[in-house]
Amino acid sequence: MKHLIDKLEQTGSLSRDEWSALIRGRTPDLAEYLFERARAIRHKYYGHDVYIRGLIEFTNYCRNDCYYCGIRRSNTSAHRYRLDKEAILECCTKGYGLGFRTFVLQGGEDGHYTDEIMVDIVQSIREHFPDCAITLSIGERTRESYQRLYDAGADRYLLRHETCDADHYQKLHPESLTAAHRQQCLWDLKEIGYQTGTGFMVGSPFQTPENLADDMLFLKKLNPQMVGIGPFIPHHETPFAEYTAGTLELTLFMLGLIRLMLPKVLLPATTALGTIAPDGREKGILAGANVVMPNLSPVEVRGDYLLYDNKICTGDEAAECRKCLERRMNSIGYDIAVSRGDSLNTAPVTAE
Ligand code: SF4
């Protein structure tokens, strides 16, 4: 299987059959070989810098009912909250002082945040923090809405495609949501000019190596600036409560493959990775990741933004999270960078 890793490094792509054979045939030795190659590429483009993103989870209301998600509409035991513009700006002020130069506004698909309200929030952040990047992660909206938010000053947008395969997508989501629409949103975002991030869950229910192969082919075609992947972790108040979580091992392997396929992409070692293993994020960095996303949400609401069970860092102050991550990154020979940390993957939209 080493030859497939070499081929991937040399050509930047594999066929569907090769992807699934490589994913199925992985071994610990092969993983080590992959991670070495992935680290070398990451060092070539991004050195030993780790970019930080200040995550502000500003609403946990959501109109959708994704079967895996702890804040899905049907979870009546979730305690719901919203942050207003002033509370969001306070998080940014605190984050700026801690060295954050990217703010990620993340939330469920909450109808309260109309275009008017979101434009006002984005413009205010842009005005107060002109040297910072503003990233939105607020789900599927119309192209017109994406355009208005971009014009207001948003730079980046995160929207995981979750799984590329339409049938698999339908096993994870109610009928009102489709893979095709989600993917169309991503093409719209790219065309508008956002630095676009997508990604998927590893080990989600019913997922096969062929599904992961399709995800890799989709990533190659979309050529996003960021790719966020994390293990599926069940939430006890969802239809998938009893399903087995994705593994650290497969998630790390996929991180290494993504780094090889898209050498300049921004690749976070996610909180979900840190949740399934105490040193999951460090291992993610050593597999080729180069971003971490500490939480800037107010401590009072942290425990309510639970997409999955046992999420880490729900009780820590932002400053604590920042210091903890700095220690963790230093312990493996990496440094946290105080910068916007823009993606070097700047290729224009080429195909749909
Ligand atoms: S995954 Fe996103 S869209 Fe789906 S229910 Fe959760 S917050 Fe809403």
CSV table of C-alpha atoms and ligand atoms in Angstrom, one decimal:
chain,number,residue,atom,x,y,z
A,1,MET,CA,0.0,0.0,0.0
A,2,LYS,CA,3.0,2.3,0.4
A,3,HIS,CA,3.0,2.8,-3.4
A,4,LEU,CA,-0.5,4.4,-3.1
A,5,ILE,CA,0.8,6.9,-0.6
A,6,ASP,CA,3.7,7.6,-2.8
A,7,LYS,CA,1.4,8.0,-5.8
A,8,LEU,CA,-0.8,10.3,-3.8
A,9,GLU,CA,2.1,12.5,-2.8
A,10,GLN,CA,3.4,12.7,-6.3
A,11,THR,CA,0.2,13.2,-8.2
A,12,GLY,CA,-2.3,14.6,-5.6
A,13,SER,CA,-5.0,12.1,-6.5
A,14,LEU,CA,-6.1,8.5,-6.5
A,15,SER,CA,-9.0,6.7,-8.2
A,16,ARG,CA,-12.0,5.7,-6.1
A,17,ASP,CA,-10.8,2.0,-6.0
A,18,GLU,CA,-7.4,3.1,-4.9
A,19,TRP,CA,-8.8,5.3,-2.1
A,20,SER,CA,-11.0,2.5,-0.7
A,21,ALA,CA,-8.2,0.0,-1.0
A,22,LEU,CA,-5.9,2.3,0.9
A,23,ILE,CA,-8.4,3.1,3.6
A,24,ARG,CA,-9.4,-0.6,4.0
A,25,GLY,CA,-5.8,-1.8,3.9
A,26,ARG,CA,-4.3,0.6,6.4
A,27,THR,CA,-2.0,-0.7,9.1
A,28,PRO,CA,-0.1,1.0,11.9
A,29,ASP,CA,3.2,0.9,9.9
A,30,LEU,CA,1.5,2.4,6.9
A,31,ALA,CA,0.0,5.1,9.1
A,32,GLU,CA,3.4,6.0,10.4
A,33,TYR,CA,4.8,6.3,6.9
A,34,LEU,CA,1.8,8.5,5.9
A,35,PHE,CA,2.2,10.8,8.9
A,36,GLU,CA,5.9,11.3,8.2
A,37,ARG,CA,5.1,12.3,4.6
A,38,ALA,CA,2.2,14.5,5.8
A,39,ARG,CA,4.3,16.3,8.4
A,40,ALA,CA,7.1,17.0,5.8
A,41,ILE,CA,4.6,18.6,3.5
A,42,ARG,CA,3.0,20.6,6.3
A,43,HIS,CA,6.4,21.9,7.4
A,44,LYS,CA,7.2,22.9,3.9
A,45,TYR,CA,4.2,25.2,3.6
A,46,TYR,CA,3.3,26.1,7.2
A,47,GLY,CA,6.5,25.5,9.2
A,48,HIS,CA,5.8,24.6,12.8
A,49,ASP,CA,3.1,27.2,13.2
A,50,VAL,CA,-0.3,26.2,14.6
A,51,TYR,CA,-3.0,28.7,13.8
A,52,ILE,CA,-5.7,29.4,16.3
A,53,ARG,CA,-9.3,30.3,15.7
A,54,GLY,CA,-11.5,31.8,18.4
A,55,LEU,CA,-14.7,29.8,18.3
A,56,ILE,CA,-17.9,31.7,19.4
A,57,GLU,CA,-20.9,29.4,19.7
A,58,PHE,CA,-23.5,32.0,19.6
A,59,THR,CA,-26.8,30.1,19.3
A,60,ASN,CA,-27.8,26.5,19.9
A,61,TYR,CA,-31.2,26.8,18.4
A,62,CYS,CA,-31.6,24.9,15.2
A,63,ARG,CA,-34.5,24.3,12.8
A,64,ASN,CA,-33.0,21.0,11.6
A,65,ASP,CA,-33.1,17.5,13.0
A,66,CYS,CA,-29.9,15.8,11.9
A,67,TYR,CA,-30.0,12.4,13.5
A,68,TYR,CA,-26.5,12.6,15.0
A,69,CYS,CA,-26.7,16.1,16.5
A,70,GLY,CA,-27.2,17.0,20.2
A,71,ILE,CA,-28.8,20.3,19.5
A,72,ARG,CA,-31.3,19.0,16.9
A,73,ARG,CA,-34.7,20.5,17.0
A,74,SER,CA,-36.3,17.4,18.6
A,75,ASN,CA,-34.0,17.3,21.6
A,76,THR,CA,-36.4,18.9,24.0
A,77,SER,CA,-33.9,18.5,26.9
A,78,ALA,CA,-31.4,20.8,25.4
A,79,HIS,CA,-31.2,24.1,27.2
A,80,ARG,CA,-31.3,26.7,24.5
A,81,TYR,CA,-29.5,30.1,24.4
A,82,ARG,CA,-28.7,33.0,22.0
A,83,LEU,CA,-25.9,35.6,22.3
A,84,ASP,CA,-26.7,39.1,21.1
A,85,LYS,CA,-24.3,41.4,19.3
A,86,GLU,CA,-22.9,42.9,22.4
A,87,ALA,CA,-22.1,39.5,24.0
A,88,ILE,CA,-20.5,38.4,20.7
A,89,LEU,CA,-18.3,41.6,20.6
A,90,GLU,CA,-17.3,41.0,24.2
A,91,CYS,CA,-16.0,37.5,23.2
A,92,CYS,CA,-14.1,39.0,20.4
A,93,THR,CA,-12.5,41.7,22.6
A,94,LYS,CA,-11.4,39.0,25.1
A,95,GLY,CA,-10.1,36.9,22.2
A,96,TYR,CA,-8.2,39.7,20.6
A,97,GLY,CA,-6.4,40.3,23.9
A,98,LEU,CA,-5.4,36.6,23.9
A,99,GLY,CA,-3.9,36.8,20.4
A,100,PHE,CA,-6.8,35.6,18.3
A,101,ARG,CA,-7.0,37.1,14.8
A,102,THR,CA,-9.8,34.9,13.5
A,103,PHE,CA,-13.2,34.7,15.0
A,104,VAL,CA,-15.5,31.8,14.1
A,105,LEU,CA,-19.2,32.5,14.6
A,106,GLN,CA,-20.8,29.1,14.8
A,107,GLY,CA,-24.4,28.2,15.5
A,108,GLY,CA,-27.4,26.1,14.5
A,109,GLU,CA,-29.7,27.2,11.7
A,110,ASP,CA,-31.5,29.7,13.8
A,111,GLY,CA,-34.2,31.7,12.1
A,112,HIS,CA,-33.8,34.5,14.7
A,113,TYR,CA,-30.5,35.5,13.0
A,114,THR,CA,-32.0,37.0,9.8
A,115,ASP,CA,-29.7,38.5,7.2
A,116,GLU,CA,-30.3,42.0,8.7
A,117,ILE,CA,-29.2,40.8,12.2
A,118,MET,CA,-26.2,38.8,10.9
A,119,VAL,CA,-25.1,41.7,8.6
A,120,ASP,CA,-25.1,44.0,11.6
A,121,ILE,CA,-23.1,41.6,13.7
A,122,VAL,CA,-20.5,41.0,10.9
A,123,GLN,CA,-20.2,44.7,10.2
A,124,SER,CA,-19.7,45.5,13.8
A,125,ILE,CA,-16.9,42.9,14.2
A,126,ARG,CA,-15.3,44.2,11.0
A,127,GLU,CA,-15.4,47.7,12.3
A,128,HIS,CA,-13.9,46.9,15.7
A,129,PHE,CA,-11.4,44.4,14.5
A,130,PRO,CA,-10.2,45.4,11.0
A,131,ASP,CA,-7.1,43.1,11.2
A,132,CYS,CA,-9.1,40.0,12.0
A,133,ALA,CA,-10.7,37.3,9.8
A,134,ILE,CA,-14.4,36.6,10.3
A,135,THR,CA,-15.5,33.1,9.7
A,136,LEU,CA,-19.2,32.1,9.7
A,137,SER,CA,-20.4,28.6,10.3
A,138,ILE,CA,-24.2,29.0,10.3
A,139,GLY,CA,-25.4,26.3,7.9
A,140,GLU,CA,-27.3,26.4,4.7
A,141,ARG,CA,-28.7,29.8,3.5
A,142,THR,CA,-29.6,31.2,0.1
A,143,ARG,CA,-26.9,32.4,-2.2
A,144,GLU,CA,-28.2,35.9,-1.8
A,145,SER,CA,-27.8,35.6,2.0
A,146,TYR,CA,-24.2,34.3,1.6
A,147,GLN,CA,-23.5,37.3,-0.7
A,148,ARG,CA,-24.9,39.8,1.7
A,149,LEU,CA,-22.8,38.4,4.6
A,150,TYR,CA,-19.7,38.4,2.4
A,151,ASP,CA,-20.3,42.0,1.4
A,152,ALA,CA,-20.7,42.9,5.0
A,153,GLY,CA,-17.2,41.7,5.7
A,154,ALA,CA,-17.2,38.0,6.3
A,155,ASP,CA,-14.1,36.3,4.9
A,156,ARG,CA,-14.6,32.6,5.4
A,157,TYR,CA,-17.4,30.1,5.7
A,158,LEU,CA,-17.4,26.6,7.2
A,159,LEU,CA,-20.0,24.1,6.0
A,160,ARG,CA,-19.1,20.4,6.3
A,161,HIS,CA,-20.6,18.4,3.5
A,162,GLU,CA,-20.8,15.5,6.1
A,163,THR,CA,-20.9,12.8,3.5
A,164,CYS,CA,-20.8,13.1,-0.3
A,165,ASP,CA,-22.9,10.1,-1.1
A,166,ALA,CA,-26.6,11.0,-1.4
A,167,ASP,CA,-27.9,7.6,0.0
A,168,HIS,CA,-25.5,7.8,3.0
A,169,TYR,CA,-26.5,11.4,3.5
A,170,GLN,CA,-30.2,10.4,3.7
A,171,LYS,CA,-29.4,7.9,6.4
A,172,LEU,CA,-28.0,10.7,8.6
A,173,HIS,CA,-30.5,13.4,7.9
A,174,PRO,CA,-34.3,13.9,7.5
A,175,GLU,CA,-35.8,14.2,4.0
A,176,SER,CA,-35.8,18.0,4.1
A,177,LEU,CA,-32.0,18.0,3.9
A,178,THR,CA,-30.1,16.7,0.8
A,179,ALA,CA,-26.5,16.1,-0.1
A,180,ALA,CA,-27.1,17.9,-3.4
A,181,HIS,CA,-28.3,21.1,-1.8
A,182,ARG,CA,-25.5,21.1,0.7
A,183,GLN,CA,-22.9,20.7,-2.0
A,184,GLN,CA,-24.6,23.5,-4.0
A,185,CYS,CA,-24.2,25.8,-1.0
A,186,LEU,CA,-20.4,25.0,-1.0
A,187,TRP,CA,-20.1,25.8,-4.7
A,188,ASP,CA,-22.0,29.1,-4.1
A,189,LEU,CA,-19.7,30.0,-1.3
A,190,LYS,CA,-16.6,29.4,-3.3
A,191,GLU,CA,-17.9,31.3,-6.3
A,192,ILE,CA,-18.8,34.3,-4.1
A,193,GLY,CA,-15.2,34.4,-2.9
A,194,TYR,CA,-15.3,33.0,0.6
A,195,GLN,CA,-12.3,31.0,1.8
A,196,THR,CA,-14.4,27.9,2.1
A,197,GLY,CA,-14.1,25.0,4.5
A,198,THR,CA,-15.9,21.7,4.3
A,199,GLY,CA,-15.4,18.3,5.9
A,200,PHE,CA,-17.1,15.2,7.2
A,201,MET,CA,-17.5,12.9,10.2
A,202,VAL,CA,-15.3,9.8,10.4
A,203,GLY,CA,-17.0,6.7,11.5
A,204,SER,CA,-20.6,8.0,11.2
A,205,PRO,CA,-23.3,5.3,11.2
A,206,PHE,CA,-23.4,3.2,8.0
A,207,GLN,CA,-20.2,4.8,6.6
A,208,THR,CA,-18.1,2.5,4.3
A,209,PRO,CA,-14.6,3.0,3.0
A,210,GLU,CA,-16.2,3.7,-0.4
A,211,ASN,CA,-18.1,6.6,1.2
A,212,LEU,CA,-14.8,7.9,2.5
A,213,ALA,CA,-13.3,7.4,-1.0
A,214,ASP,CA,-16.2,9.6,-2.4
A,215,ASP,CA,-15.5,12.2,0.2
A,216,MET,CA,-11.9,12.4,-0.9
A,217,LEU,CA,-12.9,12.7,-4.5
A,218,PHE,CA,-15.3,15.5,-3.6
A,219,LEU,CA,-12.7,17.3,-1.6
A,220,LYS,CA,-10.3,17.1,-4.6
A,221,LYS,CA,-13.0,18.5,-6.9
A,222,LEU,CA,-14.1,21.3,-4.6
A,223,ASN,CA,-10.5,22.2,-3.6
A,224,PRO,CA,-11.5,24.1,-0.4
A,225,GLN,CA,-9.3,26.3,1.7
A,226,MET,CA,-10.1,24.3,4.9
A,227,VAL,CA,-11.1,20.8,5.7
A,228,GLY,CA,-12.6,20.0,9.1
A,229,ILE,CA,-13.0,16.3,10.0
A,230,GLY,CA,-13.7,14.7,13.3
A,231,PRO,CA,-14.8,11.4,14.6
A,232,PHE,CA,-18.5,10.8,15.0
A,233,ILE,CA,-19.4,10.8,18.7
A,234,PRO,CA,-22.9,9.8,19.7
A,235,HIS,CA,-25.1,12.1,21.8
A,236,HIS,CA,-27.4,10.3,24.2
A,237,GLU,CA,-30.5,12.3,23.2
A,238,THR,CA,-30.4,11.5,19.5
A,239,PRO,CA,-31.5,8.5,17.3
A,240,PHE,CA,-27.9,7.5,17.1
A,241,ALA,CA,-27.3,7.3,20.8
A,242,GLU,CA,-26.4,3.6,20.7
A,243,TYR,CA,-24.1,3.8,17.7
A,244,THR,CA,-20.4,3.3,18.1
A,245,ALA,CA,-18.1,6.3,17.9
A,246,GLY,CA,-15.6,6.8,15.1
A,247,THR,CA,-12.0,6.0,16.0
A,248,LEU,CA,-9.0,8.1,16.7
A,249,GLU,CA,-7.0,5.8,14.4
A,250,LEU,CA,-9.1,6.2,11.3
A,251,THR,CA,-9.5,10.0,11.9
A,252,LEU,CA,-5.8,10.5,12.1
A,253,PHE,CA,-5.3,8.3,8.9
A,254,MET,CA,-7.8,10.5,7.0
A,255,LEU,CA,-6.1,13.7,8.3
A,256,GLY,CA,-2.8,12.4,6.9
A,257,LEU,CA,-4.4,11.6,3.5
A,258,ILE,CA,-6.0,15.0,3.2
A,259,ARG,CA,-2.7,16.7,3.9
A,260,LEU,CA,-1.1,14.7,1.1
A,261,MET,CA,-3.9,15.3,-1.3
A,262,LEU,CA,-4.3,19.1,-0.6
A,263,PRO,CA,-0.9,20.1,0.6
A,264,LYS,CA,-1.7,23.8,1.3
A,265,VAL,CA,-5.1,23.2,3.0
A,266,LEU,CA,-5.9,24.4,6.5
A,267,LEU,CA,-6.6,21.4,8.6
A,268,PRO,CA,-7.9,21.6,12.2
A,269,ALA,CA,-7.2,19.1,14.9
A,270,THR,CA,-10.7,19.3,16.2
A,271,THR,CA,-12.2,19.3,19.6
A,272,ALA,CA,-13.9,16.0,18.8
A,273,LEU,CA,-10.5,14.5,18.3
A,274,GLY,CA,-9.5,15.8,21.8
A,275,THR,CA,-12.7,14.3,23.2
A,276,ILE,CA,-12.1,10.7,22.1
A,277,ALA,CA,-8.5,10.8,23.3
A,278,PRO,CA,-6.7,13.0,25.8
A,279,ASP,CA,-3.9,13.7,23.4
A,280,GLY,CA,-6.1,13.5,20.3
A,281,ARG,CA,-5.3,17.1,19.1
A,282,GLU,CA,-1.6,16.6,19.5
A,283,LYS,CA,-1.8,13.4,17.5
A,284,GLY,CA,-3.8,15.3,14.9
A,285,ILE,CA,-1.1,17.9,14.5
A,286,LEU,CA,1.5,15.1,14.2
A,287,ALA,CA,-0.6,13.6,11.4
A,288,GLY,CA,-0.6,16.8,9.4
A,289,ALA,CA,-3.1,19.2,10.9
A,290,ASN,CA,-2.2,22.8,11.5
A,291,VAL,CA,-5.1,24.6,13.2
A,292,VAL,CA,-6.8,24.4,16.6
A,293,MET,CA,-10.0,26.1,17.5
A,294,PRO,CA,-10.2,27.0,21.2
A,295,ASN,CA,-13.5,28.1,22.6
A,296,LEU,CA,-14.2,31.8,23.2
A,297,SER,CA,-17.9,31.4,24.1
A,298,PRO,CA,-18.9,32.6,27.6
A,299,VAL,CA,-18.4,29.9,30.2
A,300,GLU,CA,-22.1,30.2,31.2
A,301,VAL,CA,-23.3,28.8,27.8
A,302,ARG,CA,-20.4,26.4,27.0
A,303,GLY,CA,-22.1,23.4,28.5
A,304,ASP,CA,-25.2,24.0,26.4
A,305,TYR,CA,-23.5,23.7,23.0
A,306,LEU,CA,-23.2,20.0,23.0
A,307,LEU,CA,-23.3,18.4,19.5
A,308,TYR,CA,-22.1,15.2,21.1
A,309,ASP,CA,-21.4,13.7,24.5
A,310,ASN,CA,-18.4,14.3,26.8
A,311,LYS,CA,-17.2,17.4,24.9
A,312,ILE,CA,-14.0,18.7,26.5
A,313,CYS,CA,-13.2,22.3,27.7
A,314,THR,CA,-16.8,23.2,28.6
A,315,GLY,CA,-15.8,24.6,31.9
A,316,ASP,CA,-12.6,26.5,31.1
A,317,GLU,CA,-12.2,30.2,30.6
A,318,ALA,CA,-11.0,31.3,27.2
A,319,ALA,CA,-7.6,32.3,28.7
A,320,GLU,CA,-7.2,28.8,30.2
A,321,CYS,CA,-8.0,27.1,26.9
A,322,ARG,CA,-5.5,29.3,25.1
A,323,LYS,CA,-2.8,28.5,27.6
A,324,CYS,CA,-3.6,24.8,27.7
A,325,LEU,CA,-3.3,24.6,23.9
A,326,GLU,CA,-0.1,26.5,23.9
A,327,ARG,CA,1.4,24.1,26.4
A,328,ARG,CA,0.1,21.1,24.4
A,329,MET,CA,1.5,22.4,21.1
A,330,ASN,CA,4.9,23.4,22.6
A,331,SER,CA,5.1,19.9,24.1
A,332,ILE,CA,5.2,18.4,20.6
A,333,GLY,CA,7.5,21.0,19.1
A,334,TYR,CA,5.0,23.4,17.5
A,335,ASP,CA,4.1,27.1,18.2
A,336,ILE,CA,0.9,29.0,18.3
A,337,ALA,CA,0.9,31.8,15.7
A,338,VAL,CA,-0.7,35.2,16.4
A,339,SER,CA,-1.9,35.9,12.9
A,340,ARG,CA,-5.0,35.6,10.7
A,341,GLY,CA,-3.5,32.4,9.3
A,342,ASP,CA,-5.0,32.6,5.8
A,343,SER,CA,-5.0,29.5,3.7
A,344,LEU,CA,-2.2,29.1,1.1
A,345,ASN,CA,-4.6,27.1,-0.9
A,346,THR,CA,-5.8,30.0,-3.1
A,347,ALA,CA,-6.7,28.2,-6.3
A,348,PRO,CA,-9.8,29.6,-7.9
A,349,VAL,CA,-13.0,27.7,-8.5
A,350,THR,CA,-12.4,25.5,-11.5
A,351,ALA,CA,-15.2,22.9,-11.9
A,352,GLU,CA,-18.5,21.9,-10.6
B,1,SF4,S1,-25.9,19.3,12.7
B,1,SF4,FE1,-26.2,21.5,12.4
B,1,SF4,S2,-28.0,21.7,11.1
B,1,SF4,FE2,-28.0,19.6,11.9
B,1,SF4,S3,-29.3,19.8,13.8
B,1,SF4,FE3,-27.1,20.1,14.4
B,1,SF4,S4,-26.8,22.3,14.4
B,1,SF4,FE4,-28.7,21.9,13.2
